[in-house]
Coordinates of C-alpha atoms in Angstrom, one line a residue:
M28 CA -34.4 -68.8 -3.1
L29 CA -35.6 -68.0 0.5
D30 CA -38.8 -66.4 1.7
A31 CA -39.0 -63.7 4.4
G32 CA -38.9 -66.3 7.2
G33 CA -35.6 -67.8 5.9
E34 CA -37.4 -71.0 4.5
M35 CA -36.3 -72.4 1.2
V36 CA -38.8 -71.8 -1.6
L37 CA -36.7 -73.0 -4.6
A38 CA -33.3 -74.6 -5.2
L39 CA -31.6 -75.6 -8.4
A40 CA -28.5 -77.8 -8.9
D41 CA -26.9 -79.5 -11.8
M42 CA -26.6 -83.1 -10.5
A43 CA -25.1 -84.7 -13.6
L44 CA -21.6 -84.9 -12.0
Y45 CA -22.9 -87.6 -9.6
E46 CA -23.4 -89.9 -12.6
Q47 CA -19.6 -89.9 -13.0
L48 CA -19.3 -91.5 -9.5
S49 CA -19.8 -94.9 -11.0
P50 CA -19.0 -98.3 -9.4
A51 CA -15.8 -98.4 -11.6
F52 CA -14.7 -94.9 -10.4
L53 CA -15.4 -95.8 -6.7
A54 CA -13.6 -99.1 -7.1
S55 CA -10.5 -97.2 -8.3
R56 CA -10.5 -95.2 -5.1
Q57 CA -11.2 -98.2 -2.7
P58 CA -7.8 -98.0 -0.9
Q59 CA -8.7 -94.5 0.3
R60 CA -11.9 -95.8 1.9
S61 CA -10.3 -98.9 3.4
A62 CA -8.1 -96.7 5.5
A63 CA -11.0 -94.4 6.7
A64 CA -12.5 -94.2 10.1
L65 CA -15.9 -93.9 8.5
V66 CA -17.4 -93.6 5.0
A67 CA -20.4 -91.3 4.4
A68 CA -22.4 -91.2 1.1
D69 CA -25.7 -89.7 0.0
L70 CA -28.4 -90.9 -2.4
N71 CA -27.3 -88.5 -5.1
L72 CA -25.1 -91.5 -6.0
P73 CA -26.4 -94.0 -8.6
L74 CA -28.0 -97.1 -7.2
D75 CA -25.2 -99.4 -8.4
S76 CA -22.6 -97.2 -6.7
V77 CA -24.5 -97.3 -3.4
A78 CA -24.8 -101.1 -3.7
L79 CA -21.0 -101.3 -4.2
L80 CA -20.4 -99.2 -1.0
L81 CA -22.7 -101.5 0.9
A82 CA -20.9 -104.6 -0.4
E83 CA -17.6 -103.0 0.5
A84 CA -18.8 -102.2 4.0
R85 CA -19.8 -105.8 4.6
S86 CA -16.4 -107.1 3.6
S87 CA -14.2 -104.3 5.0
G88 CA -15.9 -103.6 8.3
V89 CA -15.4 -99.8 7.8
P90 CA -18.6 -98.1 9.1
L91 CA -20.9 -96.8 6.3
V92 CA -23.4 -93.9 6.8
I93 CA -25.9 -93.1 4.1
V94 CA -27.7 -89.8 4.1
A95 CA -31.0 -89.6 2.1
V96 CA -31.4 -86.4 0.1
S97 CA -35.0 -86.4 -1.2
Q98 CA -38.1 -88.6 -1.5
P99 CA -37.6 -89.4 -5.3
K100 CA -34.0 -90.4 -4.7
M101 CA -35.0 -93.0 -2.1
A102 CA -35.3 -95.2 -5.2
R103 CA -31.4 -95.3 -5.2
L104 CA -31.4 -97.1 -1.8
P105 CA -31.0 -100.8 -2.4
L106 CA -33.4 -103.3 -0.9
D107 CA -30.6 -105.2 0.8
L108 CA -29.1 -102.9 3.5
R109 CA -26.7 -105.3 5.1
G110 CA -23.4 -103.6 5.9
L111 CA -25.1 -100.2 6.6
Q112 CA -24.2 -98.9 10.0
L113 CA -26.5 -95.8 9.9
L114 CA -29.2 -94.4 7.7
I115 CA -30.1 -90.7 8.2
L116 CA -33.4 -89.7 6.6
N117 CA -36.4 -87.5 7.2
R118 CA -39.9 -88.6 7.9
G119 CA -41.1 -88.0 4.3
E120 CA -38.2 -90.1 3.0
L121 CA -39.0 -92.9 5.5
E122 CA -42.7 -92.8 4.2
T123 CA -41.4 -93.2 0.7
R124 CA -39.3 -96.2 1.6
S125 CA -42.1 -97.9 3.6
G126 CA -44.8 -97.0 1.0
R127 CA -47.3 -95.6 3.4
A128 CA -48.0 -92.5 5.5
L129 CA -46.5 -92.6 9.0
P130 CA -48.7 -90.2 11.1
T131 CA -47.8 -91.5 14.6
E132 CA -44.7 -92.4 16.5
A133 CA -45.8 -96.0 16.5
D134 CA -45.9 -95.9 12.7
V135 CA -42.4 -94.4 12.5
R136 CA -41.1 -97.1 15.0
A137 CA -42.7 -99.9 12.9
A138 CA -41.1 -98.5 9.7
C139 CA -37.7 -98.3 11.3
L140 CA -38.0 -101.9 12.5
E141 CA -38.8 -102.9 8.9
L142 CA -35.6 -101.1 7.7
Q143 CA -33.5 -102.9 10.4
S144 CA -34.9 -106.2 9.2
Q145 CA -33.5 -105.3 5.8
G146 CA -30.0 -105.0 7.3
V147 CA -29.4 -101.4 8.5
R148 CA -28.1 -101.3 12.1
D149 CA -29.2 -97.8 13.2
I150 CA -31.5 -95.1 11.9
I151 CA -32.0 -91.4 12.5
V152 CA -35.3 -89.9 11.4
T153 CA -35.2 -86.1 11.3
C154 CA -38.4 -84.1 11.7
G155 CA -37.3 -80.5 11.1
A156 CA -38.1 -78.1 13.8
A157 CA -39.8 -80.8 15.8
G158 CA -36.6 -82.8 16.5
V159 CA -35.2 -86.2 15.7
Y160 CA -35.8 -89.9 16.5
H161 CA -32.9 -92.3 16.7
S162 CA -32.9 -96.0 17.1
I163 CA -32.0 -97.8 20.3
P164 CA -32.3 -101.6 20.7
G165 CA -35.8 -102.5 19.8
D166 CA -37.2 -99.0 20.0
L167 CA -36.8 -95.3 19.2
H168 CA -35.5 -92.4 21.3
W169 CA -36.9 -88.9 20.7
M170 CA -34.8 -85.7 21.0
P171 CA -36.3 -82.2 20.6
A172 CA -34.7 -79.6 18.3
H173 CA -33.3 -76.4 19.8
E174 CA -35.6 -73.4 19.8
V175 CA -33.9 -70.7 17.7
D176 CA -34.7 -67.6 15.7
V177 CA -34.3 -68.9 12.1
V178 CA -32.3 -66.7 9.8
D179 CA -31.8 -69.1 6.9
V180 CA -32.6 -72.9 6.8
T181 CA -29.9 -73.5 4.1
G182 CA -27.4 -76.1 5.2
A183 CA -29.0 -77.1 8.5
G184 CA -29.7 -80.7 7.5
D185 CA -26.2 -81.0 6.1
A186 CA -24.7 -79.6 9.3
F187 CA -26.7 -82.1 11.4
A188 CA -25.5 -85.1 9.3
A189 CA -21.9 -83.8 9.3
A190 CA -21.8 -83.4 13.1
V191 CA -23.4 -86.9 13.5
C192 CA -20.7 -88.4 11.2
W193 CA -18.0 -86.5 12.9
S194 CA -19.1 -87.7 16.3
L195 CA -19.2 -91.3 15.2
A196 CA -15.8 -91.0 13.5
Q197 CA -14.3 -90.0 16.9
G198 CA -14.8 -93.7 17.9
S199 CA -18.0 -93.5 19.9
A200 CA -21.1 -95.4 18.8
D201 CA -23.3 -93.3 21.2
L202 CA -26.1 -92.1 18.9
T203 CA -27.7 -90.0 21.6
Q204 CA -24.5 -88.0 21.8
A205 CA -24.1 -87.9 18.0
C206 CA -27.6 -86.5 17.6
A207 CA -27.2 -83.9 20.3
R208 CA -24.1 -82.7 18.5
G209 CA -26.0 -82.7 15.2
L210 CA -28.8 -80.7 16.7
Q211 CA -26.3 -78.2 18.1
A212 CA -24.7 -77.9 14.6
A213 CA -28.1 -77.4 13.0
A214 CA -29.1 -74.7 15.5
L215 CA -25.9 -72.8 14.8
T216 CA -26.5 -73.0 11.1
L217 CA -30.2 -71.9 11.3
Q218 CA -29.1 -68.8 13.1
S219 CA -26.5 -67.8 10.4
P220 CA -27.1 -66.1 7.1
Y221 CA -24.3 -68.3 5.7
T222 CA -24.8 -71.9 4.4
V223 CA -21.9 -72.9 6.6
S224 CA -22.0 -71.0 9.9
P225 CA -18.7 -69.3 10.8
A226 CA -19.5 -70.4 14.4
L227 CA -19.4 -74.1 13.4
S228 CA -16.4 -75.9 14.8
A229 CA -15.4 -79.1 16.6
D230 CA -15.1 -77.0 19.8
A231 CA -18.6 -75.6 19.3
I232 CA -20.2 -79.1 19.3
A233 CA -17.7 -81.3 21.1
S234 CA -19.0 -80.3 24.6
T235 CA -22.6 -81.0 23.5
G236 CA -24.2 -84.3 24.1
H237 CA -22.2 -86.0 26.9
H238 CA -23.5 -89.5 27.2
A239 CA -27.0 -89.8 28.7
E240 CA -28.9 -93.0 28.7
P241 CA -32.3 -92.7 26.8
Q242 CA -35.2 -92.9 29.1

């Protein structure tokens, strides 16, 4: 349910299906993942299933991206994050993981460094209409969101994460480029009445975010 400004007021989903994605089920499909350019998972998965994917990433070397979905489900993110190439989460989810409020950029940076000490290589922190942070060696890089007329917020975060994963799966580890493509995909989605914008395509985002060194 959306309000007059296109913002989500209420959403319902039957999430029981995810409980069937058990470690045993995932193990039975391991050959599919071993041949992948990249594996992406979200925290709707049970904790033990996420832990299996992390262990698999450590042994296989196939890049693993985890996308957080809500603050309560941060409890499904293991303490040991070794093997995780990228964690995508919002500021509230980062606060839940760190156990404290993060009102300043310095606070967000400190929380990201803590996560990296737990084993994750890179982090993207989304801040809605304000933009995103992404990790660079020893620091964070800030990128503003596009200014658009919002029609419907539904799917914007998913489009951002999908474009980031798509960009990384092309073989480039350039997070600045990946985030630029994600922000473009989110902007297209925000301007569409559809959950998946008909304008969203590889061509629509591929020319976005040519490599630029963070300042």
